[in-house]
Amino acid sequence: MLVVGLSGGVATGKSTVSSVFRAHGVPIIDADQIARQVVIPGTSTYNKLRKEFGDEYFDDEQGGVLRRDKLGKLIFNNPEKRKALNGITHPAIRWEMFKQFLTLLFTGTKYIVFDTPLLFESGYDKWIGTTIVVWCDFEKEVERMMKRDNIPRADAESRIHAQMDIEEKKKRAKIVLDNNGNIDELREKVKEIIIQMEKSWKPYIYRVMFGLILGVVPYYALKYIRS
Ligand SMILES: Nc1ncnc2c1ncn2[C@@H]1O[C@H](COP(=O)(O)OP(=O)(O)OP(=O)(O)O)[C@@H](O)[C@H]1O
């Protein structure tokens, strides 16, 4: 199975790209969705967060849900608190991603898209067959974020500046997806990528390698145990 990493700047269009893949039946592992899933009230990650950050970060009138905005503001300029948050949430996110990956591995799907804003920051790009970076001009990025999130310009700009430079991500990507046009143009570009991936031999090569590992490793392990 070919794993395609999808990343880019904030509000550059990753979710839009992801939805086109999904509409074409490509399975997606969505890191943002998993990050929300692991902090649902009642999970062990939720309980650890509540203990670490205190009740003020949870909305008990809404079933105790995490106040993401409030926590986001706290960690924005507080590296220690950010470290504590990541220390609690990241292992749970990684574990959930691994479970979803394993499930998809055995369904025989040809390729999957791994949608994560922090693909390069986390270093996962090194383990991934192909990487796509979605980008658009700074001004467009700011405008789209302000409109979508209903936030002032200063907030949008500081969220962009808090991320790894988009030029660095573009340099490290295998496929650079320009989203300066309209949404229809973006959809057409994604369809083109899907056509190219359908033609790719990489998934078959990976399948043969995986099959060999599954067959050869137990064979030698048994041989070693019996000798
Ligand atoms: N080509 C486009 N033309 C106009 N608007 C667009 C285009 N592509 C995306 N948008 C809009 O820009 C906003 C941001 O797009 P999207 O949510 O897909 O970005 P994202 O990279 O997933 O964001 P985040 O980093 O916050 O997860 C959305 O409101 C989306 O509808």
Short mmCIF file of C-alpha atoms and ligand atoms in Angstrom, two decimals:
data_model
loop_
_atom_site.label_atom_id
_atom_site.label_comp_id
_atom_site.label_asym_id
_atom_site.label_seq_id
_atom_site.Cartn_x
_atom_site.Cartn_y
_atom_site.Cartn_z
CA MET A 1 0.00 0.00 0.00
CA LEU A 2 1.25 3.46 -0.93
CA VAL A 3 0.93 6.05 1.83
CA VAL A 4 0.47 9.59 0.56
CA GLY A 5 1.18 12.33 3.12
CA LEU A 6 -0.93 15.46 2.69
CA SER A 7 0.15 18.71 4.30
CA GLY A 8 0.49 22.45 3.74
CA GLY A 9 0.03 25.77 5.49
CA VAL A 10 -2.96 26.70 7.67
CA ALA A 11 -6.13 27.20 5.60
CA THR A 12 -4.35 26.55 2.32
CA GLY A 13 -6.95 23.91 1.34
CA LYS A 14 -5.82 20.57 2.84
CA SER A 15 -9.33 19.58 3.98
CA THR A 16 -10.72 20.56 0.59
CA VAL A 17 -8.13 18.34 -1.13
CA SER A 18 -8.82 15.57 1.36
CA SER A 19 -12.55 15.71 0.59
CA VAL A 20 -11.85 15.26 -3.14
CA PHE A 21 -9.76 12.15 -2.38
CA ARG A 22 -12.55 10.86 -0.12
CA ALA A 23 -15.17 11.48 -2.81
CA HIS A 24 -13.09 9.25 -5.10
CA GLY A 25 -13.10 6.46 -2.55
CA VAL A 26 -9.55 6.97 -1.28
CA PRO A 27 -9.29 6.15 2.45
CA ILE A 28 -8.05 9.02 4.61
CA ILE A 29 -6.31 8.98 7.95
CA ASP A 30 -7.16 12.43 9.27
CA ALA A 31 -4.85 13.57 12.09
CA ASP A 32 -7.05 16.56 13.03
CA GLN A 33 -10.14 14.37 13.31
CA ILE A 34 -8.20 11.85 15.43
CA ALA A 35 -6.91 14.68 17.63
CA ARG A 36 -10.54 15.63 18.35
CA GLN A 37 -11.61 12.01 18.81
CA VAL A 38 -9.01 11.19 21.49
CA VAL A 39 -10.17 14.05 23.75
CA ILE A 40 -13.84 13.11 23.79
CA PRO A 41 -15.14 13.18 27.42
CA GLY A 42 -14.60 9.87 29.15
CA THR A 43 -11.45 8.79 27.29
CA SER A 44 -8.26 8.30 29.28
CA THR A 45 -6.58 11.16 27.38
CA TYR A 46 -9.48 13.45 28.35
CA ASN A 47 -9.13 12.49 32.01
CA LYS A 48 -5.38 13.18 31.94
CA LEU A 49 -5.95 16.60 30.33
CA ARG A 50 -8.56 17.53 32.90
CA LYS A 51 -6.17 16.61 35.68
CA GLU A 52 -3.30 18.54 34.10
CA PHE A 53 -5.10 21.75 33.06
CA GLY A 54 -8.03 21.97 35.49
CA ASP A 55 -11.81 22.37 35.15
CA GLU A 56 -11.67 25.86 33.64
CA TYR A 57 -10.59 24.35 30.32
CA PHE A 58 -13.71 22.18 30.07
CA ASP A 59 -17.26 23.29 29.36
CA ASP A 60 -19.48 21.39 31.80
CA GLU A 61 -22.61 23.01 30.38
CA GLN A 62 -21.79 21.31 27.08
CA GLY A 63 -21.13 17.84 28.48
CA GLY A 64 -17.62 18.65 29.68
CA VAL A 65 -16.08 19.16 26.22
CA LEU A 66 -12.57 20.53 25.97
CA ARG A 67 -12.43 24.29 25.37
CA ARG A 68 -10.02 24.04 22.46
CA ASP A 69 -9.84 27.80 21.85
CA LYS A 70 -9.01 28.57 25.48
CA LEU A 71 -6.39 25.83 25.66
CA GLY A 72 -5.01 26.96 22.29
CA LYS A 73 -4.49 30.47 23.69
CA LEU A 74 -2.78 29.10 26.79
CA ILE A 75 -0.24 27.01 24.89
CA PHE A 76 0.39 29.55 22.13
CA ASN A 77 3.03 31.43 24.14
CA ASN A 78 3.73 28.84 26.80
CA PRO A 79 6.19 26.13 25.67
CA GLU A 80 5.96 24.23 28.97
CA LYS A 81 2.18 23.91 28.79
CA ARG A 82 2.42 23.00 25.10
CA LYS A 83 4.90 20.26 25.99
CA ALA A 84 2.52 18.95 28.67
CA LEU A 85 -0.39 18.94 26.20
CA ASN A 86 1.62 17.18 23.49
CA GLY A 87 2.96 14.67 26.01
CA ILE A 88 -0.59 13.63 26.83
CA THR A 89 -2.24 13.79 23.42
CA HIS A 90 0.47 12.71 20.97
CA PRO A 91 0.88 9.08 22.15
CA ALA A 92 -2.93 8.62 21.94
CA ILE A 93 -3.05 10.20 18.47
CA ARG A 94 -0.12 8.06 17.23
CA TRP A 95 -1.73 4.89 18.58
CA GLU A 96 -5.08 5.66 16.92
CA MET A 97 -3.35 6.46 13.61
CA PHE A 98 -1.42 3.20 13.81
CA LYS A 99 -4.64 1.23 14.44
CA GLN A 100 -6.36 2.85 11.47
CA PHE A 101 -3.28 2.21 9.32
CA LEU A 102 -3.17 -1.48 10.28
CA THR A 103 -6.89 -1.89 9.56
CA LEU A 104 -6.46 -0.34 6.11
CA LEU A 105 -3.32 -2.39 5.44
CA PHE A 106 -5.32 -5.60 5.64
CA THR A 107 -8.25 -4.34 3.56
CA GLY A 108 -6.04 -4.48 0.46
CA THR A 109 -6.52 -0.83 -0.48
CA LYS A 110 -4.03 0.38 -3.10
CA TYR A 111 -3.15 3.64 -1.37
CA ILE A 112 -4.26 5.86 1.49
CA VAL A 113 -3.95 9.56 2.23
CA PHE A 114 -2.47 10.56 5.54
CA ASP A 115 -3.79 14.09 6.18
CA THR A 116 -1.69 15.85 8.79
CA PRO A 117 -0.77 19.54 9.07
CA LEU A 118 2.44 18.64 10.95
CA LEU A 119 3.74 16.03 8.50
CA PHE A 120 7.20 17.59 8.20
CA GLU A 121 7.46 18.93 11.76
CA SER A 122 6.78 15.44 13.12
CA GLY A 123 9.29 13.82 10.73
CA TYR A 124 6.68 11.35 9.42
CA ASP A 125 7.46 12.45 5.85
CA LYS A 126 10.62 10.28 5.97
CA TRP A 127 8.48 7.14 6.29
CA ILE A 128 5.99 8.03 3.62
CA GLY A 129 6.02 7.07 -0.08
CA THR A 130 4.78 10.36 -1.53
CA THR A 131 4.10 13.77 -0.03
CA ILE A 132 1.75 16.49 -1.24
CA VAL A 133 1.98 20.09 -0.04
CA VAL A 134 -0.97 22.41 -0.70
CA TRP A 135 -0.09 26.08 -0.77
CA CYS A 136 -1.46 29.46 -1.78
CA ASP A 137 -0.17 33.04 -1.56
CA PHE A 138 0.09 34.52 1.92
CA GLU A 139 -2.63 37.10 1.25
CA LYS A 140 -5.08 34.45 0.03
CA GLU A 141 -4.25 32.23 3.00
CA VAL A 142 -4.99 35.12 5.41
CA GLU A 143 -8.25 36.05 3.66
CA ARG A 144 -9.53 32.47 3.50
CA MET A 145 -8.75 31.91 7.18
CA MET A 146 -10.35 35.20 8.28
CA LYS A 147 -13.50 34.35 6.32
CA ARG A 148 -13.73 30.72 7.43
CA ASP A 149 -12.89 31.24 11.12
CA ASN A 150 -14.31 34.74 11.47
CA ILE A 151 -11.11 36.03 13.07
CA PRO A 152 -9.21 39.32 12.77
CA ARG A 153 -6.25 39.66 10.37
CA ALA A 154 -3.69 39.79 13.21
CA ASP A 155 -4.85 36.39 14.54
CA ALA A 156 -4.76 34.82 11.09
CA GLU A 157 -1.26 36.15 10.44
CA SER A 158 0.11 34.98 13.78
CA ARG A 159 -1.32 31.48 13.19
CA ILE A 160 0.50 31.33 9.86
CA HIS A 161 3.76 32.61 11.36
CA ALA A 162 3.58 29.99 14.14
CA GLN A 163 3.91 27.22 11.50
CA MET A 164 6.94 25.95 9.60
CA ASP A 165 7.70 28.19 6.61
CA ILE A 166 5.62 27.03 3.62
CA GLU A 167 8.66 27.42 1.31
CA GLU A 168 10.50 24.83 3.42
CA LYS A 169 7.53 22.44 3.14
CA LYS A 170 7.34 22.96 -0.62
CA LYS A 171 11.06 22.12 -0.93
CA ARG A 172 10.54 18.84 0.94
CA ALA A 173 7.36 17.78 -0.91
CA LYS A 174 7.25 15.36 -3.86
CA ILE A 175 4.07 17.01 -5.24
CA VAL A 176 3.44 20.75 -4.80
CA LEU A 177 -0.22 21.66 -5.25
CA ASP A 178 -0.88 25.30 -6.14
CA ASN A 179 -4.27 26.39 -4.73
CA ASN A 180 -4.29 30.00 -5.91
CA GLY A 181 -7.10 29.32 -8.36
CA ASN A 182 -10.74 28.56 -7.62
CA ILE A 183 -12.08 25.40 -5.97
CA ASP A 184 -13.01 23.76 -9.29
CA GLU A 185 -9.43 24.17 -10.49
CA LEU A 186 -8.19 22.60 -7.28
CA ARG A 187 -10.56 19.63 -7.73
CA GLU A 188 -9.28 19.09 -11.28
CA LYS A 189 -5.67 19.10 -10.03
CA VAL A 190 -6.48 16.52 -7.36
CA LYS A 191 -8.24 14.31 -9.91
CA GLU A 192 -5.08 14.47 -12.04
CA ILE A 193 -3.01 13.29 -9.04
CA ILE A 194 -5.48 10.44 -8.47
CA ILE A 195 -5.12 9.37 -12.12
CA GLN A 196 -1.33 9.37 -11.77
CA MET A 197 -1.48 7.35 -8.56
CA GLU A 198 -3.83 4.82 -10.12
CA LYS A 199 -1.15 4.24 -12.76
CA SER A 200 1.65 3.91 -10.19
CA TRP A 201 3.41 0.59 -9.71
CA LYS A 202 4.60 1.55 -6.24
CA PRO A 203 1.65 -0.05 -4.36
CA TYR A 204 2.36 -3.39 -6.10
CA ILE A 205 6.06 -3.18 -5.28
CA TYR A 206 5.23 -2.43 -1.62
CA ARG A 207 2.75 -5.33 -1.56
CA VAL A 208 5.37 -7.78 -2.85
CA MET A 209 7.88 -6.47 -0.29
CA PHE A 210 5.30 -6.73 2.51
CA GLY A 211 4.35 -10.27 1.40
CA LEU A 212 8.01 -11.29 1.37
CA ILE A 213 8.52 -9.89 4.86
CA LEU A 214 5.40 -11.71 6.11
CA GLY A 215 6.60 -14.97 4.55
CA VAL A 216 10.36 -14.85 4.99
CA VAL A 217 10.65 -13.48 8.53
CA PRO A 218 8.46 -16.21 10.18
CA TYR A 219 10.27 -18.87 8.07
CA TYR A 220 13.71 -17.88 9.37
CA ALA A 221 12.37 -17.32 12.87
CA LEU A 222 10.98 -20.89 12.92
CA LYS A 223 14.19 -22.27 11.40
CA TYR A 224 16.20 -20.47 14.09
CA ILE A 225 13.95 -21.71 16.92
CA ARG A 226 14.12 -25.35 15.70
CA SER A 227 17.93 -25.38 15.19
N1 LIG B 1 -9.37 27.39 -4.24
C1 LIG B 1 -10.11 27.95 -3.31
N2 LIG B 1 -10.82 29.07 -3.56
C2 LIG B 1 -11.56 29.67 -2.61
N3 LIG B 1 -11.68 29.23 -1.35
C3 LIG B 1 -10.99 28.10 -1.04
C4 LIG B 1 -10.19 27.42 -1.99
N4 LIG B 1 -9.64 26.33 -1.39
C5 LIG B 1 -10.08 26.34 -0.13
N5 LIG B 1 -10.90 27.39 0.08
C6 LIG B 1 -11.57 27.79 1.33
O1 LIG B 1 -10.55 28.21 2.21
C7 LIG B 1 -10.83 27.77 3.53
C8 LIG B 1 -9.66 26.92 4.04
O2 LIG B 1 -9.67 25.69 3.32
P1 LIG B 1 -9.50 24.30 4.10
O3 LIG B 1 -10.37 24.28 5.31
O4 LIG B 1 -9.62 23.22 3.10
O5 LIG B 1 -7.98 24.50 4.55
P2 LIG B 1 -7.09 23.60 5.53
O6 LIG B 1 -5.71 23.69 4.99
O7 LIG B 1 -7.67 22.25 5.70
O8 LIG B 1 -7.24 24.42 6.87
P3 LIG B 1 -6.60 24.08 8.35
O9 LIG B 1 -5.13 24.24 8.21
O10 LIG B 1 -7.18 25.14 9.24
O11 LIG B 1 -7.02 22.70 8.69
C9 LIG B 1 -12.16 27.02 3.48
O12 LIG B 1 -13.19 27.90 3.83
C10 LIG B 1 -12.25 26.61 2.01
O13 LIG B 1 -13.61 26.48 1.58
#
